[in-house]
Coordinates of C-alpha atoms in Angstrom, one line a residue:
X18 CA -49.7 15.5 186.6
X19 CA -48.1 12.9 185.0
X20 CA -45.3 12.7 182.9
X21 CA -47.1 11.8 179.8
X22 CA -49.9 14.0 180.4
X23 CA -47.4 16.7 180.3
X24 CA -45.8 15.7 177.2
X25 CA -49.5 15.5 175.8
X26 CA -50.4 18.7 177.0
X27 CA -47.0 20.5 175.2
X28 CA -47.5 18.7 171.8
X29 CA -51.1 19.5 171.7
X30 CA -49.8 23.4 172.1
X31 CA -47.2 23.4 169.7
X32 CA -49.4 21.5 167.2
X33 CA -52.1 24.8 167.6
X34 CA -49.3 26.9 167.6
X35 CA -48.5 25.3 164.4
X36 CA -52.0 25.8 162.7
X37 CA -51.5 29.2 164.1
X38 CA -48.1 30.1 161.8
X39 CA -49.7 28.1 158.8
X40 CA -53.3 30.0 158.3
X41 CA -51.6 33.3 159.9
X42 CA -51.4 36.4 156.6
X43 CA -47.5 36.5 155.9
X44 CA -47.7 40.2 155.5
X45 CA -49.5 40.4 159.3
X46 CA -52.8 41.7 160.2
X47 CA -53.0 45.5 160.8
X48 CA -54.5 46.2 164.1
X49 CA -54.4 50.5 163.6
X50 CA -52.0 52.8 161.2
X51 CA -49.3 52.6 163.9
X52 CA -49.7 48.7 165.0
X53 CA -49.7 45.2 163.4
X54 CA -49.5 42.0 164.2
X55 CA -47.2 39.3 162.9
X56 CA -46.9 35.5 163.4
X57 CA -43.6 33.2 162.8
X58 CA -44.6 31.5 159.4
X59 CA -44.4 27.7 159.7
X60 CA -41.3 27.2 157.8
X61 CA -39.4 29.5 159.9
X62 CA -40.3 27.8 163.4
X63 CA -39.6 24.5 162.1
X64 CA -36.1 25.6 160.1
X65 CA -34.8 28.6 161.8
X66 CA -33.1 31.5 159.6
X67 CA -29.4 31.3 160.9
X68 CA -27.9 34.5 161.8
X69 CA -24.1 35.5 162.3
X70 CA -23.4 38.2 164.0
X71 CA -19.8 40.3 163.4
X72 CA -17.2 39.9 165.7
X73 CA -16.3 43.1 167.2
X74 CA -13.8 42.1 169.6
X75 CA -10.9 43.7 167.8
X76 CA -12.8 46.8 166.6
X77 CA -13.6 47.6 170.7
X78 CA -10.0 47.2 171.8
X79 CA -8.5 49.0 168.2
X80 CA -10.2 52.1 169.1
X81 CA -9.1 53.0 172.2
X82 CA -5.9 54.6 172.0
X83 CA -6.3 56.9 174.5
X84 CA -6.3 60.9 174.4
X85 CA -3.8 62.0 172.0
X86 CA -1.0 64.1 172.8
X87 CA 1.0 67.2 171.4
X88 CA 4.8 67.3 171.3
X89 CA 7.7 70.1 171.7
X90 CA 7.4 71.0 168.0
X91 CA 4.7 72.2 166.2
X92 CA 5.4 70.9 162.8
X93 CA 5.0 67.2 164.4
X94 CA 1.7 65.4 166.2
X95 CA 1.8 62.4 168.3
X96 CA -1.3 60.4 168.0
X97 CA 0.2 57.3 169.6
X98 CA -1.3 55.7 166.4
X99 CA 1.3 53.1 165.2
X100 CA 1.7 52.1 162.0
X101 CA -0.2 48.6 162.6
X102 CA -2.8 51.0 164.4
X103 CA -2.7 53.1 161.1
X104 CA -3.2 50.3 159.1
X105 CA -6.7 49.5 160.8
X106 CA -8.2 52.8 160.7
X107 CA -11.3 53.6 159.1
X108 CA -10.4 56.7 157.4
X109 CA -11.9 59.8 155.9
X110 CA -13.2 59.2 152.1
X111 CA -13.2 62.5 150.3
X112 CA -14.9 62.6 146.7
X113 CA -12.2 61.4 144.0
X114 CA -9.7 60.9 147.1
X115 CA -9.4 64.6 146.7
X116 CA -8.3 65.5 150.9
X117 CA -7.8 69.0 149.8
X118 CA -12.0 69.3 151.0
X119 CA -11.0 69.7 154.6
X120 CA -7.6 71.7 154.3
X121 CA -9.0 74.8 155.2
X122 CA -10.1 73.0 159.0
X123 CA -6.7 71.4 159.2
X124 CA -4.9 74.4 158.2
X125 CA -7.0 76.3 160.8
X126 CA -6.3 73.8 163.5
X127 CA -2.3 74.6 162.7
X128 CA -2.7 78.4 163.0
X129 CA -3.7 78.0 166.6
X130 CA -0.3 77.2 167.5
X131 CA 0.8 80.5 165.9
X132 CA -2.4 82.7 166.7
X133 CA -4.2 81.6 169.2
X134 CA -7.6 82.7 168.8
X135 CA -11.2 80.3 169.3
X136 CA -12.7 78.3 166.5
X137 CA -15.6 76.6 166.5
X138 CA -16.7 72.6 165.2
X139 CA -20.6 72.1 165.2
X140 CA -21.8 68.8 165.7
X141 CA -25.4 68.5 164.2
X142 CA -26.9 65.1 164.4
X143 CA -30.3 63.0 165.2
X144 CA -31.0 61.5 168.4
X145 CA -27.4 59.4 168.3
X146 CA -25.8 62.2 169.7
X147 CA -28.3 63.5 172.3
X148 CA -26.8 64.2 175.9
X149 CA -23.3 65.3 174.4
X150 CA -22.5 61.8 173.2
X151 CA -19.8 61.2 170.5
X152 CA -19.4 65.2 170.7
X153 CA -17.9 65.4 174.2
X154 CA -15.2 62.6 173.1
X155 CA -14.6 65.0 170.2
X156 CA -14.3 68.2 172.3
X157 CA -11.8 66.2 174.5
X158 CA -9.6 64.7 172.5
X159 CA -8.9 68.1 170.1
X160 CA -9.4 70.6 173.3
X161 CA -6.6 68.8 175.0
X162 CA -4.6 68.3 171.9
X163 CA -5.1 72.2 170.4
X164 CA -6.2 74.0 173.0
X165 CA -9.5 75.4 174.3
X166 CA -12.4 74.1 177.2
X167 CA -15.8 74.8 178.3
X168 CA -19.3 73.4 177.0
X169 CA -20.0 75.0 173.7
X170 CA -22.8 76.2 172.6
X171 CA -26.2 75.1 175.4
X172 CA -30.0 75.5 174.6
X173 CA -32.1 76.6 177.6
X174 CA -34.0 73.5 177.2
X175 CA -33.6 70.0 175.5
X176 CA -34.9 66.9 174.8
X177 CA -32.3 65.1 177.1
X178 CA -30.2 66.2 179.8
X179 CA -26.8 66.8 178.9
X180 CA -23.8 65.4 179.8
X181 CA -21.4 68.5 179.7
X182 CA -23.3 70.3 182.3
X183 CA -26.2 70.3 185.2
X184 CA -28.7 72.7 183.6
X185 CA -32.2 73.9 185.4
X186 CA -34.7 76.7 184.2
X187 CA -37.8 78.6 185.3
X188 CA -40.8 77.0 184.1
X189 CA -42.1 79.6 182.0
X190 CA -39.3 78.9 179.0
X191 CA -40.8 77.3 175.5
X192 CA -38.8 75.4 173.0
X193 CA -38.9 76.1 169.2
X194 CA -37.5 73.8 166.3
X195 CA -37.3 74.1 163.1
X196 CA -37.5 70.3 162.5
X197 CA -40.9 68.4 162.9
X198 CA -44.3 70.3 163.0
X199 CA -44.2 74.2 163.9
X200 CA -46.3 77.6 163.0
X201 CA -44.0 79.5 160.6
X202 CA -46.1 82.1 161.3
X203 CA -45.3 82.3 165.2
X204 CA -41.7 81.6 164.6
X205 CA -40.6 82.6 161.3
X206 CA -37.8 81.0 159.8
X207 CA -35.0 82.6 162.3
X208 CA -34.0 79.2 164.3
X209 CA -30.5 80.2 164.8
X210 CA -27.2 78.5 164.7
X211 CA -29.1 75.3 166.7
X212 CA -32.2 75.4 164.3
X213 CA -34.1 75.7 167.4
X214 CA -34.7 78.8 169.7
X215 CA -36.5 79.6 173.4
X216 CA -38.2 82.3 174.9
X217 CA -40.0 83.0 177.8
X218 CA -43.7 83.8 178.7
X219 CA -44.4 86.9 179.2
X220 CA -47.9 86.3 181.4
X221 CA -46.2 85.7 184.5
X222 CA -45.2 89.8 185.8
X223 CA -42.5 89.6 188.2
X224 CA -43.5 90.9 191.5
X225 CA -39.9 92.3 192.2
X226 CA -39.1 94.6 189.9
X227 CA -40.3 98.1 190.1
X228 CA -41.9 97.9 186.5
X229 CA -45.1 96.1 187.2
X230 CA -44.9 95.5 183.1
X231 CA -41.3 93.4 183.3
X232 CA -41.2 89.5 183.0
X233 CA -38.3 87.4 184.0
X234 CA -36.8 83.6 183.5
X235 CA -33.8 82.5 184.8
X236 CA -31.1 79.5 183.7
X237 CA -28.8 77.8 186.1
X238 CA -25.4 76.2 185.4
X239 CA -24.0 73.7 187.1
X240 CA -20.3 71.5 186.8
X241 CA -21.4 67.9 185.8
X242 CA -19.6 65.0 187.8
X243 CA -19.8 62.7 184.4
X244 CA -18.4 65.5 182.2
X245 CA -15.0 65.6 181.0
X246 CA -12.5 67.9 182.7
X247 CA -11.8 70.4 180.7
X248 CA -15.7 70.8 180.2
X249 CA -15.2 72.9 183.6
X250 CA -12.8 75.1 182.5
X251 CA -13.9 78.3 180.8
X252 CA -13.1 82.1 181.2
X253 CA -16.7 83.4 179.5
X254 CA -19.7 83.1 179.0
X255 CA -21.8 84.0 175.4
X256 CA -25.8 84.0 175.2
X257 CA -26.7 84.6 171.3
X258 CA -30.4 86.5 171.3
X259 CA -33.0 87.3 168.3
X260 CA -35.3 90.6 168.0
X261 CA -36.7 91.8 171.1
X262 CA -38.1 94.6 171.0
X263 CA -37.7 96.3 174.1
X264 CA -35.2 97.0 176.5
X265 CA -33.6 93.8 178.2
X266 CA -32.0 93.3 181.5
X267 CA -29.7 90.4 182.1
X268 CA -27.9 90.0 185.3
X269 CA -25.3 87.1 185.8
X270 CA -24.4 85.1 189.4
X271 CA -22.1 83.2 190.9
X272 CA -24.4 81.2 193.2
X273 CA -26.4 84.3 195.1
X274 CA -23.8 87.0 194.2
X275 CA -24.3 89.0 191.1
X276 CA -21.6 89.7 189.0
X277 CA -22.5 91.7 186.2
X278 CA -26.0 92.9 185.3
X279 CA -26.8 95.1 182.0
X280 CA -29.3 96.5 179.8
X281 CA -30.1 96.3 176.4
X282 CA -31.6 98.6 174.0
X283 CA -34.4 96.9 171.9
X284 CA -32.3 94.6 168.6
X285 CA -33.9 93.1 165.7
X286 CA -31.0 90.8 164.5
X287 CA -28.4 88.7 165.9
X288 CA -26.6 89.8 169.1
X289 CA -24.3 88.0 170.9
X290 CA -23.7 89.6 174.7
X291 CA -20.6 88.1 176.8
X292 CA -19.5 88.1 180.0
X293 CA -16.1 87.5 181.0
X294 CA -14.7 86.4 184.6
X295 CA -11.9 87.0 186.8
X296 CA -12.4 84.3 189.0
X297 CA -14.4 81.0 187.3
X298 CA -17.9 80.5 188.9
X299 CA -18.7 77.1 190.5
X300 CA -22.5 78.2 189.9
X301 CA -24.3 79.9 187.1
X302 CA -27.5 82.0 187.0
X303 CA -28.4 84.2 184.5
X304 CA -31.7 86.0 185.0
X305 CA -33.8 87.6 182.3
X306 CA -36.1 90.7 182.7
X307 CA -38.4 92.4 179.6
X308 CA -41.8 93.3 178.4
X309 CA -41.1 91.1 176.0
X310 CA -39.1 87.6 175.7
X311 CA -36.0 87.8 173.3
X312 CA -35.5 84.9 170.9
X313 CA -32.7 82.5 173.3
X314 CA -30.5 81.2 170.4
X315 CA -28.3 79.2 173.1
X316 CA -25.5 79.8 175.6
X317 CA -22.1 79.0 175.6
X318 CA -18.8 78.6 178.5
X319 CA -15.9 78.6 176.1
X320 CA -12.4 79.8 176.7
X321 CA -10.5 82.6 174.7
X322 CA -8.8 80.5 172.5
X323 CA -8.3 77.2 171.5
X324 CA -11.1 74.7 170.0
X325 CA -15.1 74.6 171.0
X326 CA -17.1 71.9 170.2
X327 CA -21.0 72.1 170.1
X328 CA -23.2 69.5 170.6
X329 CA -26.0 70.0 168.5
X330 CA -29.0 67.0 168.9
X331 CA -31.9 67.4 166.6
X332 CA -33.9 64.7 167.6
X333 CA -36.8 63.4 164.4
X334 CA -34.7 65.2 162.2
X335 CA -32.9 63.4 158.9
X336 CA -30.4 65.9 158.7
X337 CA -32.0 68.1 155.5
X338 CA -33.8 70.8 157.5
X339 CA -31.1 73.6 156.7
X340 CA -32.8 74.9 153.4
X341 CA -35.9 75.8 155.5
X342 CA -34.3 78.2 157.9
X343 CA -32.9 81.9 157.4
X344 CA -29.4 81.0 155.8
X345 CA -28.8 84.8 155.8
X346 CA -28.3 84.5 159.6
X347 CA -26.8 80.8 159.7
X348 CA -24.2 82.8 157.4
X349 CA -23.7 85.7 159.5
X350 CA -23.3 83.6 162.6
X351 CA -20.7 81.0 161.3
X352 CA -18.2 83.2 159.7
X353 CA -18.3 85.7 163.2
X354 CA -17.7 82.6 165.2
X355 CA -15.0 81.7 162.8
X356 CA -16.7 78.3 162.9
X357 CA -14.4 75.9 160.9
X358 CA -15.9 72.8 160.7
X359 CA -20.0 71.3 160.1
X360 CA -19.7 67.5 161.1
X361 CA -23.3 66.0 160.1
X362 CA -24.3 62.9 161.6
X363 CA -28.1 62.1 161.1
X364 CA -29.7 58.2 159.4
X365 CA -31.8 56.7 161.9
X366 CA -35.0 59.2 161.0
X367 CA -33.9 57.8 157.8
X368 CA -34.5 54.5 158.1
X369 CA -37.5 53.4 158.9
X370 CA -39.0 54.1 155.4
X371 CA -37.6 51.0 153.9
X372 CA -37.6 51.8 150.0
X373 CA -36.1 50.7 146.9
X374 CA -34.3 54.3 146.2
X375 CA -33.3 56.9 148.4
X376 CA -32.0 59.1 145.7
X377 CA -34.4 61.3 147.1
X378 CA -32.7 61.7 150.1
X379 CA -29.3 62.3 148.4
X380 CA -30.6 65.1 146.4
X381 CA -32.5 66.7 149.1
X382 CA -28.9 66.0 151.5
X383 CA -27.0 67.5 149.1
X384 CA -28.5 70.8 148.1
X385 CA -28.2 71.6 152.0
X386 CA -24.5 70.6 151.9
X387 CA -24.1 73.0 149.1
X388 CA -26.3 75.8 151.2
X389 CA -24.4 75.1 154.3
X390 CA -20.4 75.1 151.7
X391 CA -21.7 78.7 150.5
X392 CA -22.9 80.1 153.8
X393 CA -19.1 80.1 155.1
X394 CA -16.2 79.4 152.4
X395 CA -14.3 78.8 155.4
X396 CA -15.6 76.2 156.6
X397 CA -15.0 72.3 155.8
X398 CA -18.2 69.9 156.0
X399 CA -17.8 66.3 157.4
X400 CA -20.7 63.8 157.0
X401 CA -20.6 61.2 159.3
X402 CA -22.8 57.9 158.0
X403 CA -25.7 56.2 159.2
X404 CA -24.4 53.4 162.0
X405 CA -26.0 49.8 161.8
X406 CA -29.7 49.4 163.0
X407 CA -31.1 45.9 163.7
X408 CA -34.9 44.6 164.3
X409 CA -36.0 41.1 164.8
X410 CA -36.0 38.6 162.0
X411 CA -39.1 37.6 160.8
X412 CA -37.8 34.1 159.6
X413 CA -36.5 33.4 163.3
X414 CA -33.1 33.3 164.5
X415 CA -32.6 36.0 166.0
X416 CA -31.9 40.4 164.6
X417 CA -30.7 41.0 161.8
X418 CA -29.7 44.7 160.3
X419 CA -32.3 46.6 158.2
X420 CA -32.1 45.8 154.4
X421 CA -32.2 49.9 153.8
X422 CA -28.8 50.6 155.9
X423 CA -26.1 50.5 153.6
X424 CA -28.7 52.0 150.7
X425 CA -28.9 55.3 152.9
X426 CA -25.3 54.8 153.8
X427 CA -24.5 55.1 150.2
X428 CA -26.9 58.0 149.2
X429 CA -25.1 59.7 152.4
X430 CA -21.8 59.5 150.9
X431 CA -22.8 59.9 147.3
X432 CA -24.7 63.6 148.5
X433 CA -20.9 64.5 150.7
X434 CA -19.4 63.8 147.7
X435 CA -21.0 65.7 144.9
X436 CA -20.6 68.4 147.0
X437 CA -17.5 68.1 147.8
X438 CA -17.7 66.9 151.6
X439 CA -15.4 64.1 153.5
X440 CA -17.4 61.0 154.9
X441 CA -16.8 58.6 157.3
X442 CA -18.6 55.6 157.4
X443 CA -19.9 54.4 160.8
X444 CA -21.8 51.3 159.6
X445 CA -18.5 49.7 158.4
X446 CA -16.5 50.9 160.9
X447 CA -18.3 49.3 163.8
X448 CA -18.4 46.1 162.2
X449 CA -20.8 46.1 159.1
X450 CA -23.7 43.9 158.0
X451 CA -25.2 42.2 161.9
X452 CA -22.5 44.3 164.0
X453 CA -25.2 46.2 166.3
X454 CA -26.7 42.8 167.7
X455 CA -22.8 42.3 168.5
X456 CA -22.6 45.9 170.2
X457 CA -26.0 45.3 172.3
X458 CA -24.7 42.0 173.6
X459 CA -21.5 43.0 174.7
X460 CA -20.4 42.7 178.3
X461 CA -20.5 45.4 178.9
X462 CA -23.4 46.1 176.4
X463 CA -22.4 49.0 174.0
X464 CA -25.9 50.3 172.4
X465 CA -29.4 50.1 174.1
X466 CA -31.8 47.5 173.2
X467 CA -33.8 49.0 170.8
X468 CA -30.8 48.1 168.5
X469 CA -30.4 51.6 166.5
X470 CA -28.7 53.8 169.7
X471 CA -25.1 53.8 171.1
X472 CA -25.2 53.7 175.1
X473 CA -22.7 56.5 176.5
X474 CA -19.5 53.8 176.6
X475 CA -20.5 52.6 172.9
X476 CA -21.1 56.2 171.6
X477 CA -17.5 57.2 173.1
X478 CA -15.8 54.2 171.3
X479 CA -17.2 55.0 168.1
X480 CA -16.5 59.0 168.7
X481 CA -12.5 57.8 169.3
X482 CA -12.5 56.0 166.0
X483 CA -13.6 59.3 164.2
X484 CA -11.2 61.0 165.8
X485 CA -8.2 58.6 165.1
X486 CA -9.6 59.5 161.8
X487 CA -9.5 63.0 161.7
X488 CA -6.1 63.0 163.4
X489 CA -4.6 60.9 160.6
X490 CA -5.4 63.2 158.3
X491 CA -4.0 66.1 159.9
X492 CA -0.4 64.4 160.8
X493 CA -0.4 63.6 157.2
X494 CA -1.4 67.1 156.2
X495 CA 1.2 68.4 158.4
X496 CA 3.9 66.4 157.0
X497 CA 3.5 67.5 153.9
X498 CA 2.4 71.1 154.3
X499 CA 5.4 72.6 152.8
X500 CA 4.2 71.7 149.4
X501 CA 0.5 71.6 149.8
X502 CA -1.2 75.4 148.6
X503 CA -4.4 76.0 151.0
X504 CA -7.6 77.0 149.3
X505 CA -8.0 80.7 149.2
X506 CA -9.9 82.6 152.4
X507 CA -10.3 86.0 153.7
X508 CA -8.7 84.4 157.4
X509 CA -6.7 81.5 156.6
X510 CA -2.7 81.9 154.9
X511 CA -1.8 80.7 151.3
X512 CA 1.0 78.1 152.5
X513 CA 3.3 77.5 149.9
X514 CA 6.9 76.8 151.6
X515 CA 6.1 80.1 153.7
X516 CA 3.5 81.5 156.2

């Protein structure tokens, strides 16, 4: 074909393509409830919207600082933060700069020097954190600096495959959760310290055992070559259980060999069974045997003492599901964990309804803060805010961040505060207004390309500048801990120039 054929042929389709953008509904033509269709209006193919994206070059190499270390004396921390380093940190906000909010976790985190005992930090968030990401940075960093190893806390099943751990099942478990669509009247309201529960079905009669009437279900734990070290280091193992109302068997191995089997008489309320080793197990199976299925709360390979980190991933959820499970037990499990801090991280389920006002979603975030503050007075409550999400601009040029973000961001921070919560802001912290197009482009790319998730390198790069954070605040609290009196507790000392 000729040259000017060619040229002929090209105009004549841009011209239709043209007519196309001029006639095309601005608003998009809605094919079903779920899809829609949308054209380029004419103005933006001929002129473009230009779009900057935020440079993120310094933020990637000012977070890595590397895992922190402790020195000789306790008084003292060395975060390898310098003060140029110190300057650029994103740092806590607490409500009327009032840091006294989280004393009680940082005072706690000091004790472990003097008793060692284990504490526990819950990370509950949305689909960002799925497959231990962000948490497993966390566990590292304060494991290695304070003490402590293992998983924490482990569902029999989950969305997506964690990290931490290599983790089969028998096929005849069944996930509960409290968030998204379930039959109270099936479950209840008793989701447990993950808001979601399993059992097994009892149809399947196992052939072995002498009671023709018994069912069994079995969990297998593997190390994980991706995990961090210390993930693999543990001395026990914990399974949390609901009601069941007749006797239950549970027998523990190290690859084929059992180690410890025992039964329990029929409970109605929270029971936590443990198993301790002498020698560490390079495999895990723990076998199940009832009439009935108990309700599976989790698992959990901790050590004695020191710091366990839970990585809690609640995928659809917004992060205001507490209210409609049994505080009562929520309650009873945090203070006999001697869990110490809530860190909330939840937005994206947020964000797609794009309204004027989310003062809606304030209130409803900060009555389950307050819940969640009274069900352990121990306890200190970190929100972490929603990160950047970007979609592609309908004027051309490119993505662009949602116009909702720093809305939600804001009603996030305004709940945390009102009830007396610290917040970090993510969205500001990785750059701003445009920064995830920056992260998704990167080389190496930093967040998936459905521009609203952190990949695994991104997540742990974001996780270390929480953590710089966090660790700011505590060599400042130590450094002036002398003078500083620690909100009252039933567990934690009144410091006042004494212990």
């Amino acid at each position: 074909m000729k040259p000017v054929r060619i040229l002929g042929f090209m105009s004549l389709i841009y011209l239709f393509l043209l007519v196309i953008a001029y006639f095309f509904p601005k608003n998009g033509i809605s094919v079903t409830d779920s899809v829609q269709l949308k054209f380029p209006g004419l103005k933006n193919i001929i002129f473009p919207k230009t779009i900057t994206y935020t440079d993120i070059s310094k933020i990637i190499r000012g977070s890595d600082t590397g895992v922190v270390e402790i020195n000789q004396y306790p008084d003292q921390i060395d975060t390898n933060l310098s003060a140029e380093m110190r300057a650029k940190l994103h740092r806590l906000q607490f409500p009327g700069n009032n840091r006294s909010v989280i004393f009680q976790f940082l005072e706690a985190l000091y004790q472990l020097k003097n008793e060692p005992e284990l504490i526990r930090i819950m990370h509950y968030g949305d689909s960002q954190i799925e497959g231990d990401r962000m948490s497993g940075t966390i566990r590292y960093n304060l494991q290695s600096l304070f003490g402590g190893s293992g998983t924490g806390l482990l569902p029999v099943l989950d969305v997506t495959p964690t990290l931490s751990v290599n983790k089969s099942c028998s096929p005849n478990w069944s996930r509960y959760t409290i968030f998204g669509r379930h039959d109270t009247t099936k479950t209840g309201k008793q989701f447990g310290p993950m808001l979601s529960f399993c059992r097994f079905s009892t149809s399947v009669i196992d052939s072995s055992d002498n009671d023709s009437m018994m069912t069994s279900a079995w969990v297998k734990l593997t190390p994980s070559s991706r995990a961090y070290s210390r993930t693999g280091e543990f001395d026990h193992l914990s399974i949390y259980l609901g009601k069941n109302k007749k006797p239950l068997i549970i027998e523990v191995y190290n690859k084929e060999n059992l180690m410890v089997v025992d039964t329990l008489p029929p409970f109605y309320e929270l029971k936590k069974y443990t198993c301790y080793f002498r020698e560490r197990p390079s495999e895990i199976t723990v076998k199940f045997r009832s009439g009935t299925s108990p309700v599976v709360y989790g698992l959990s390979l901790d050590n004695s003492s020191g710091i366990a980190v839970d990585n809690i991933p609640m995928r659809g959820s917004s992060g205001v599901d507490f209210n409609r499970t049994d505080l009562k037990l929520l309650s009873k499990f945090y203070q006999s964990e001697k869990v110490r801090l809530l860190i909330l991280q939840f937005g994206v389920n947020v964000a797609p309804n794009i309204v004027e006002d989310y003062g809606f979603y304030e209130e409803w975030l900060y009555k389950n803060l307050i819940s969640l503050k009274k069900s352990n007075p121990q306890m200190s409550i970190i929100v972490i805010g929603i990160s950047d999400m970007a979609r592609k601009s309908e004027e051309g040029g490119g993505y662009e961040s949602l116009p909702n973000i720093e809305k939600i961001r804001d009603a996030q921070r305004n709940a945390a505060f009102r009830a007396e919560c610290g917040f970090w802001d993510t969205y500001e912290a990785m750059g701003g207004k445009n920064s995830m197009p920056s992260w998704v482009f990167a080389n190496p790319p930093l967040a998936s390309t459905d521009f609203t998730h952190f990949n695994p390198e991104g997540a742990r790069i974001i996780a270390q500048m929480f953590i710089n954070a966090l660790l700011a605040e505590y060599e400042d609290y130590i450094k002036s801990r002398k003078t500083i009196i620690i909100p009252k507790s039933d567990s934690l000392k009144t410091r006042n120039g004494k212990n």
